[in-house]
Amino acid sequence: MAMSTRKVAVGPLRRGINKGLDTLLAWIEDHLAQKPLPEEEQEDESVLGRKGLWLHEGDKSLWRVKCTPRQDYHVIFELISKHEVLHEELSSAFYNPRDVSYVYPEARFSKSGPQSLREVLRGLYDTKMSTLALVPESELKKCLHMQDDRGFAPGQWVQIRRGLYQGDMGLVHESYHDNDSTRGVKVLVVPRLGLAASKKHYAPSSKCKRNAPRPPSELFQPAKCKHDLHKRGNRYTYKSWTFEHGLLVKVFNLSSVSPAHEIPISLFHLFSESSKRAGNDLFEIATMLLPLFWHFDPGENVIVHYKEGATYGTVLTLEEEGDAEKTWCVVDVVGKGHRRVMVHYLEKNVIPGDFVEVLQGAYTGKSGFVVAKIDAHLGICIGARASGIDFRVHANSVKLTTPNYSNTETPWLNVEVKFLIQLHACRMESMHW
């Protein structure tokens, strides 16, 4: 592996720090970086990619050592500033923006004493020498790949892969690239900042952190914060947190997020509420993730929520787009004929008094009467609670069915009842068979 000093590796140097180092880098750029390789050493990049990165006799090995996050540039600066002492052992050093916790020296540890590379590294405050290790040949290409092709555009939905928000969904606000090595994305997530729970979660003991439950997902309520609250435009700052429309603005490393395809129904409702606070400027409903528990079958009656108003229709077919997404239905819309409609605009036409079965989610398999409805949220009664509502589900996660009566008696015979819906509402009648 030939010696190389790249601008990407060391980052921009500040004026006045070390004029001698500036002169050295200028000399390297003039005599080495811009000097073409001999023809026999020139290789097509695609060929190199196929052959892999193989060490040759005489090459120094690539090592890695853990350092304090965001201090990798300063570690490299200290190493290069000692080039006169370390040049026999150290060929180059760099960090990778994809993994900001390590510094990679290309070196051969051949000396001992206070001026040796090992002792210089040991003397740096931000390095942890117990982590010093050779990079396996199988990982060389990954370590040397500086550019990260995975980008996330503003408005894209992502899933958090680790940490307090692991498994949660978020909306990309903007890309983030600090002046040093930090790269990532700013994501809007539903906060998990329950005060009592958050203190347990961030307790010093790692055992407490593992055992403590995560704070629940709740939109930020400024009225609950009496101190340390500041407002600027649509943003609130409380302690060290920043919020927009009830959502937390949080920076994540690129490796900590991945594209999302579905969203839990609870987070779907919270993001929808946040969008209402923002006046629908937060995101377009058409870009919203498909809730995990939505399910449609041909023949079901639905309400189609067009921008100009709601109308009714019947599902004809369900179109699949990819393995994880079912985003379109062909619907026979009243007065408009067969239309291809996004699932986000559909709501099953379920009303109080209907008997339904839950198809997916926490209450899968349960059946009961719809006794309440707010927007598309149903209150289901199965008789387990005196209040009348045993649980709540979204209308798109149920299907209409009929109760299975096992008794043969008719306890309502000759009992006066009141019609709550249909054409004869409020009339008093007696039941007759």
Coordinates of C-alpha atoms in Angstrom, one line a residue:
M1 CA 0.0 0.0 0.0
A2 CA 1.8 3.2 -1.2
M3 CA 2.2 6.2 1.0
S4 CA -0.5 8.8 0.4
T5 CA -1.6 12.0 2.1
R6 CA -5.1 13.1 0.9
K7 CA -6.9 16.3 1.6
V8 CA -10.0 14.2 2.5
A9 CA -8.0 12.4 5.2
V10 CA -6.6 15.3 7.1
G11 CA -9.3 17.9 6.5
P12 CA -8.7 21.6 6.2
L13 CA -5.8 23.0 8.2
R14 CA -6.3 26.2 10.2
R15 CA -4.0 29.0 9.5
G16 CA -1.2 29.7 12.0
I17 CA -1.3 26.3 13.7
N18 CA 1.9 25.0 12.2
K19 CA 3.6 26.8 9.2
G20 CA 6.1 24.0 8.9
L21 CA 3.3 21.5 8.4
D22 CA 1.7 23.6 5.7
T23 CA 5.0 23.7 3.9
L24 CA 5.3 19.9 4.2
L25 CA 1.9 19.3 2.8
A26 CA 2.5 21.7 -0.1
W27 CA 5.7 19.7 -0.9
I28 CA 3.9 16.4 -0.8
E29 CA 1.1 17.7 -3.1
D30 CA 3.6 19.0 -5.6
H31 CA 6.0 16.0 -5.6
L32 CA 3.7 13.1 -4.8
A33 CA 0.0 13.7 -5.0
Q34 CA 0.2 15.3 -8.5
K35 CA 2.9 13.0 -9.8
P36 CA 1.5 10.4 -12.2
L37 CA 2.2 6.8 -11.5
P38 CA 4.5 4.8 -13.8
E39 CA 2.5 3.1 -16.5
E40 CA 3.1 -0.4 -15.1
E41 CA 1.6 0.7 -11.7
Q42 CA -1.5 2.4 -13.2
E43 CA -4.6 0.3 -12.8
D44 CA -8.1 0.8 -13.8
E45 CA -10.3 1.6 -10.8
S46 CA -12.9 -1.0 -11.8
V47 CA -10.1 -3.7 -12.1
L48 CA -8.9 -2.8 -8.7
G49 CA -12.4 -3.1 -7.3
R50 CA -12.6 -6.6 -8.8
K51 CA -9.1 -7.7 -7.6
G52 CA -9.6 -6.3 -4.2
L53 CA -6.9 -4.5 -2.0
W54 CA -4.0 -6.9 -1.5
L55 CA -0.9 -6.1 0.6
H56 CA 2.4 -6.4 -1.2
E57 CA 5.8 -7.2 0.3
G58 CA 7.2 -4.2 2.0
D59 CA 3.9 -2.4 2.5
K60 CA 3.1 -1.1 5.9
S61 CA 0.0 -2.6 7.5
L62 CA -3.2 -0.7 8.2
W63 CA -4.1 -0.3 11.9
R64 CA -7.0 1.2 13.7
V65 CA -7.2 2.7 17.1
K66 CA -10.3 4.1 18.9
C67 CA -10.4 7.8 19.7
T68 CA -12.8 10.2 21.3
P69 CA -15.6 11.1 18.8
R70 CA -15.1 14.4 16.9
Q71 CA -11.4 14.4 17.9
D72 CA -10.1 12.2 15.1
Y73 CA -8.9 15.2 13.0
H74 CA -6.8 16.5 16.0
V75 CA -5.2 13.0 16.5
I76 CA -4.2 13.0 12.9
F77 CA -2.8 16.5 13.2
E78 CA -0.7 15.5 16.1
L79 CA 0.7 12.5 14.2
I80 CA 1.6 14.4 11.1
S81 CA 3.2 17.2 13.0
K82 CA 5.7 14.6 14.3
H83 CA 6.5 13.4 10.8
E84 CA 10.3 14.0 11.2
V85 CA 10.4 11.5 14.1
L86 CA 7.8 9.0 12.9
H87 CA 8.4 8.8 9.2
E88 CA 10.2 5.4 9.4
E89 CA 7.2 3.9 11.1
L90 CA 4.2 5.9 9.8
S91 CA 3.3 6.3 6.2
S92 CA -0.1 7.9 6.5
A93 CA -3.1 8.4 8.8
F94 CA -6.7 9.1 8.1
Y95 CA -10.2 8.9 9.4
N96 CA -13.3 7.7 7.7
P97 CA -16.5 9.9 7.9
R98 CA -18.6 6.7 8.0
D99 CA -17.0 5.6 11.2
V100 CA -15.9 8.6 13.2
S101 CA -14.7 6.7 16.3
Y102 CA -11.5 5.4 14.8
V103 CA -8.2 6.7 13.3
Y104 CA -6.4 4.5 10.8
P105 CA -2.6 4.8 10.7
E106 CA -0.7 3.0 7.9
A107 CA 2.3 2.0 10.0
R108 CA 4.9 -0.6 11.1
F109 CA 5.5 -0.6 14.8
S110 CA 9.3 -1.3 14.7
K111 CA 10.8 1.0 17.3
S112 CA 10.6 1.4 21.1
G113 CA 11.2 4.3 23.4
P114 CA 9.6 7.7 23.9
Q115 CA 10.0 8.7 20.3
S116 CA 8.4 5.6 18.9
L117 CA 5.0 5.6 17.2
R118 CA 3.5 3.4 19.9
E119 CA 4.5 5.7 22.7
V120 CA 3.4 8.8 20.7
L121 CA -0.1 7.3 20.3
R122 CA -0.1 6.3 24.0
G123 CA 0.7 9.9 24.9
L124 CA -2.3 11.3 23.0
Y125 CA -5.2 12.1 25.4
D126 CA -7.9 11.2 22.9
T127 CA -6.7 7.7 21.9
K128 CA -7.4 4.4 23.6
M129 CA -4.4 2.2 23.1
S130 CA -6.1 -1.0 24.3
T131 CA -8.1 -0.9 21.1
L132 CA -5.1 -0.8 18.7
A133 CA -5.4 -3.6 16.2
L134 CA -4.6 -4.6 12.7
V135 CA -7.4 -4.1 10.1
P136 CA -8.2 -7.6 8.6
E137 CA -7.6 -7.8 4.8
S138 CA -11.3 -8.5 4.3
E139 CA -12.2 -5.1 5.7
L140 CA -9.6 -3.0 3.9
K141 CA -11.9 -1.9 1.1
K142 CA -14.6 -0.9 3.6
C143 CA -12.2 1.2 5.6
L144 CA -10.8 3.0 2.6
H145 CA -14.2 3.8 1.0
M146 CA -14.5 7.5 1.8
Q147 CA -17.7 8.4 0.0
D148 CA -21.0 7.2 1.4
D149 CA -23.5 6.7 -1.4
R150 CA -26.5 6.3 0.9
G151 CA -28.2 9.7 1.1
F152 CA -31.5 10.7 2.7
A153 CA -33.5 13.5 1.2
P154 CA -35.6 16.0 3.2
G155 CA -39.1 14.6 3.5
Q156 CA -37.9 11.0 3.4
W157 CA -39.2 8.5 6.0
V158 CA -36.6 6.5 7.9
Q159 CA -36.4 4.0 10.7
I160 CA -34.1 4.4 13.6
R161 CA -31.8 1.4 14.1
R162 CA -30.3 1.9 17.5
G163 CA -30.5 3.9 20.7
L164 CA -33.4 5.2 22.6
Y165 CA -35.5 5.5 19.4
Q166 CA -34.7 2.1 18.0
G167 CA -37.5 0.9 15.9
D168 CA -39.2 4.3 15.7
M169 CA -39.9 6.1 12.5
G170 CA -38.8 9.6 11.6
L171 CA -39.0 12.3 8.9
V172 CA -35.8 13.6 7.5
H173 CA -35.5 17.3 8.0
E174 CA -32.1 18.0 6.4
S175 CA -28.7 16.6 5.8
Y176 CA -26.1 17.3 8.5
H177 CA -22.3 17.8 7.9
D178 CA -20.3 19.3 10.6
N179 CA -17.0 21.1 10.1
D180 CA -15.1 18.1 11.4
S181 CA -15.9 14.5 10.8
T182 CA -19.5 14.3 11.8
R183 CA -22.0 13.4 9.0
G184 CA -25.6 12.5 9.3
V185 CA -29.2 13.6 9.0
K186 CA -31.5 15.7 11.1
V187 CA -34.6 13.8 11.7
L188 CA -38.0 14.7 13.2
V189 CA -39.0 12.0 15.7
V190 CA -41.9 11.7 18.2
P191 CA -40.1 12.5 21.5
R192 CA -39.6 9.9 24.2
L193 CA -38.9 12.3 27.0
G194 CA -41.0 11.2 29.9
L195 CA -39.2 12.8 32.8
A196 CA -39.3 9.9 35.3
A197 CA -38.7 7.3 32.7
S198 CA -35.9 9.2 30.9
K199 CA -34.0 9.7 34.2
K200 CA -34.0 5.9 34.6
H201 CA -33.1 5.3 31.0
Y202 CA -30.0 7.5 31.2
A203 CA -29.0 6.3 34.7
P204 CA -25.2 5.8 35.1
S205 CA -25.5 2.1 35.6
S206 CA -25.6 0.1 32.4
K207 CA -27.8 -2.5 34.2
C208 CA -30.4 0.2 35.0
K209 CA -30.3 1.3 31.4
R210 CA -31.1 -2.2 30.1
N211 CA -33.9 -2.8 32.6
A212 CA -35.6 0.6 32.6
P213 CA -38.6 0.8 30.2
R214 CA -38.4 3.4 27.4
P215 CA -40.4 6.6 27.9
P216 CA -43.6 6.6 25.9
S217 CA -43.9 8.4 22.6
E218 CA -45.6 11.8 23.1
L219 CA -45.8 15.0 21.2
F220 CA -44.0 17.9 23.0
Q221 CA -46.4 20.1 25.0
P222 CA -44.9 23.6 25.6
A223 CA -47.5 24.3 28.3
K224 CA -46.0 21.6 30.5
C225 CA -42.6 23.3 30.6
K226 CA -42.4 26.1 33.1
H227 CA -38.7 26.8 32.9
D228 CA -35.9 26.9 30.4
L229 CA -38.4 27.2 27.5
H230 CA -37.5 29.5 24.5
K231 CA -39.4 30.0 21.3
R232 CA -38.2 31.2 18.0
G233 CA -40.6 31.0 15.1
N234 CA -42.0 27.5 14.9
R235 CA -39.2 26.1 17.1
Y236 CA -39.1 25.6 20.8
T237 CA -35.9 25.0 22.7
Y238 CA -36.2 23.2 26.1
K239 CA -33.0 22.4 28.0
S240 CA -30.8 20.7 25.3
W241 CA -33.7 19.7 23.0
T242 CA -35.2 21.4 20.0
F243 CA -38.8 20.8 18.9
E244 CA -40.9 21.7 15.8
H245 CA -44.7 21.2 15.8
G246 CA -44.3 18.8 18.8
L247 CA -41.6 16.7 17.2
L248 CA -38.0 16.4 18.4
V249 CA -35.2 17.5 16.0
K250 CA -32.4 15.0 16.5
V251 CA -29.2 14.3 14.6
F252 CA -28.5 10.7 13.7
N253 CA -25.4 9.1 12.1
L254 CA -26.1 7.7 8.6
S255 CA -25.5 4.2 9.8
S256 CA -28.2 4.6 12.5
V257 CA -31.1 5.1 10.0
S258 CA -32.5 3.1 7.1
P259 CA -35.4 3.7 4.7
A260 CA -38.8 2.9 6.2
H261 CA -41.8 1.4 4.5
E262 CA -44.4 1.1 7.3
I263 CA -45.3 2.9 10.5
P264 CA -46.9 1.7 13.7
I265 CA -50.5 3.0 14.0
S266 CA -49.7 4.9 17.2
L267 CA -46.9 6.9 15.5
F268 CA -49.1 7.4 12.5
H269 CA -51.6 9.2 14.7
L270 CA -49.0 11.3 16.4
F271 CA -47.3 12.4 13.1
S272 CA -50.8 13.2 11.7
E273 CA -51.5 15.4 14.8
S274 CA -48.1 17.1 14.3
S275 CA -49.0 17.8 10.7
K276 CA -52.3 19.4 11.8
R277 CA -50.3 21.7 14.1
A278 CA -48.1 22.7 11.2
G279 CA -51.1 23.4 9.0
N280 CA -50.3 20.5 6.7
D281 CA -46.9 22.1 5.8
L282 CA -44.9 19.4 7.6
F283 CA -45.4 16.7 4.9
E284 CA -47.8 15.7 2.1
I285 CA -50.3 13.1 3.1
A286 CA -49.4 11.2 -0.1
T287 CA -45.9 10.6 1.2
M288 CA -47.0 9.3 4.6
L289 CA -45.9 5.8 5.5
L290 CA -48.5 3.1 5.2
P291 CA -49.7 2.1 8.7
L292 CA -48.7 -1.5 9.7
F293 CA -52.2 -2.5 10.5
W294 CA -54.1 -1.3 7.5
H295 CA -55.8 -4.1 5.4
F296 CA -58.2 -3.9 2.5
D297 CA -60.1 -6.7 0.6
P298 CA -62.0 -6.5 -2.7
G299 CA -65.7 -5.8 -2.1
E300 CA -65.2 -3.6 1.0
N301 CA -67.0 -0.2 1.1
V302 CA -64.7 2.7 1.7
I303 CA -64.8 6.5 2.0
V304 CA -62.4 8.2 -0.4
H305 CA -61.0 11.4 1.1
Y306 CA -60.2 13.5 -2.0
K307 CA -58.9 17.0 -1.4
E308 CA -62.1 18.5 -2.8
G309 CA -64.2 16.4 -0.4
A310 CA -65.1 12.9 0.7
T311 CA -67.0 10.4 -1.5
Y312 CA -67.9 6.7 -1.4
G313 CA -66.7 3.7 -3.3
T314 CA -66.0 -0.1 -3.3
V315 CA -62.6 -1.7 -3.4
L316 CA -62.1 -3.8 -6.6
T317 CA -58.5 -4.9 -6.5
L318 CA -55.4 -4.2 -4.3
E319 CA -52.2 -3.4 -6.2
E320 CA -48.8 -4.2 -4.7
E321 CA -45.7 -2.1 -5.3
G322 CA -42.6 -3.9 -4.1
D323 CA -42.4 -6.5 -1.4
A324 CA -43.1 -4.3 1.6
E325 CA -45.6 -1.8 0.2
K326 CA -49.3 -2.0 -0.7
T327 CA -50.0 1.6 -1.6
W328 CA -52.7 1.6 -4.3
C329 CA -56.2 0.2 -4.7
V330 CA -58.5 0.2 -7.7
V331 CA -61.8 1.6 -6.4
D332 CA -65.2 1.9 -8.0
V333 CA -65.9 5.5 -6.9
V334 CA -69.4 6.8 -6.9
G335 CA -70.0 9.1 -9.8
K336 CA -66.4 8.7 -11.1
G337 CA -66.1 5.1 -12.1
H338 CA -63.0 3.0 -11.6
R339 CA -60.1 5.0 -10.1
R340 CA -56.6 4.1 -8.9
V341 CA -56.5 5.6 -5.4
M342 CA -53.7 5.7 -2.9
V343 CA -54.4 3.7 0.3
H344 CA -53.7 6.8 2.4
Y345 CA -56.9 8.4 1.1
L346 CA -59.1 5.4 1.9
E347 CA -61.1 4.8 5.1
K348 CA -63.3 1.8 5.6
N349 CA -67.0 2.8 5.9
V350 CA -67.6 1.5 9.4
I351 CA -70.3 3.1 11.7
P352 CA -71.4 2.7 15.3
G353 CA -73.5 -0.4 15.7
D354 CA -71.4 -2.5 13.2
F355 CA -69.9 -5.8 14.4
V356 CA -66.3 -6.1 13.4
E357 CA -63.3 -8.4 13.7
V358 CA -59.7 -7.0 14.1
L359 CA -57.5 -8.3 11.4
Q360 CA -54.0 -7.1 12.4
G361 CA -52.3 -5.5 15.4
A362 CA -52.3 -6.0 19.1
Y363 CA -56.0 -7.0 19.1
T364 CA -55.9 -9.4 16.2
G365 CA -58.7 -11.9 16.3
K366 CA -60.9 -10.0 18.7
S367 CA -64.5 -9.2 17.7
G368 CA -67.0 -6.7 19.1
F369 CA -69.5 -4.0 18.4
V370 CA -68.4 -0.5 17.4
V371 CA -69.8 1.8 20.1
A372 CA -67.9 5.0 19.3
K373 CA -66.1 6.6 16.4
I374 CA -63.9 9.7 16.2
D375 CA -62.5 10.4 12.7
A376 CA -61.3 6.9 11.6
H377 CA -60.7 5.6 15.1
L378 CA -63.2 3.0 16.5
G379 CA -64.1 2.3 20.1
I380 CA -64.8 -1.5 20.3
C381 CA -67.0 -3.1 23.0
I382 CA -66.6 -6.8 23.8
G383 CA -68.3 -6.6 27.3
A384 CA -65.1 -6.8 29.3
R385 CA -65.4 -3.3 30.9
A386 CA -68.2 -1.4 32.4
S387 CA -67.3 1.8 30.5
G388 CA -68.4 0.2 27.2
I389 CA -65.1 0.7 25.3
D390 CA -62.6 -2.2 25.7
F391 CA -60.1 -1.0 23.2
R392 CA -59.6 1.3 20.2
V393 CA -58.4 0.5 16.7
H394 CA -58.3 2.2 13.3
A395 CA -61.1 1.5 10.9
N396 CA -58.7 0.2 8.3
S397 CA -57.5 -2.6 10.5
V398 CA -60.9 -4.3 10.9
K399 CA -63.5 -6.1 8.7
L400 CA -67.3 -6.3 9.0
T401 CA -68.6 -9.6 10.3
T402 CA -71.6 -11.0 12.2
P403 CA -71.8 -12.1 15.8
N404 CA -71.9 -15.8 16.5
Y405 CA -74.9 -16.4 18.8
S406 CA -74.9 -19.7 20.5
N407 CA -78.1 -19.4 22.6
T408 CA -81.6 -20.1 21.2
E409 CA -83.5 -17.9 23.6
T410 CA -85.0 -14.5 22.6
P411 CA -84.6 -12.4 25.7
W412 CA -85.7 -9.2 23.9
L413 CA -89.1 -10.6 22.9
N414 CA -91.7 -7.9 23.6
V415 CA -89.1 -5.5 25.0
E416 CA -89.3 -1.9 23.9
V417 CA -86.2 -0.6 22.1
K418 CA -85.0 2.6 20.6
F419 CA -83.5 2.8 17.1
L420 CA -80.4 4.9 17.3
I421 CA -79.6 5.0 13.5
Q422 CA -81.3 4.4 10.1
L423 CA -84.5 5.9 9.0
H424 CA -86.6 5.2 12.1
A425 CA -84.2 6.8 14.6
C426 CA -85.8 7.9 17.9
R427 CA -89.0 5.9 17.3
M428 CA -90.0 3.5 20.1
E429 CA -91.0 0.0 18.9
S430 CA -91.5 -3.4 20.4
M431 CA -89.6 -6.4 19.1
H432 CA -91.7 -9.1 17.4
W433 CA -90.8 -12.3 15.8

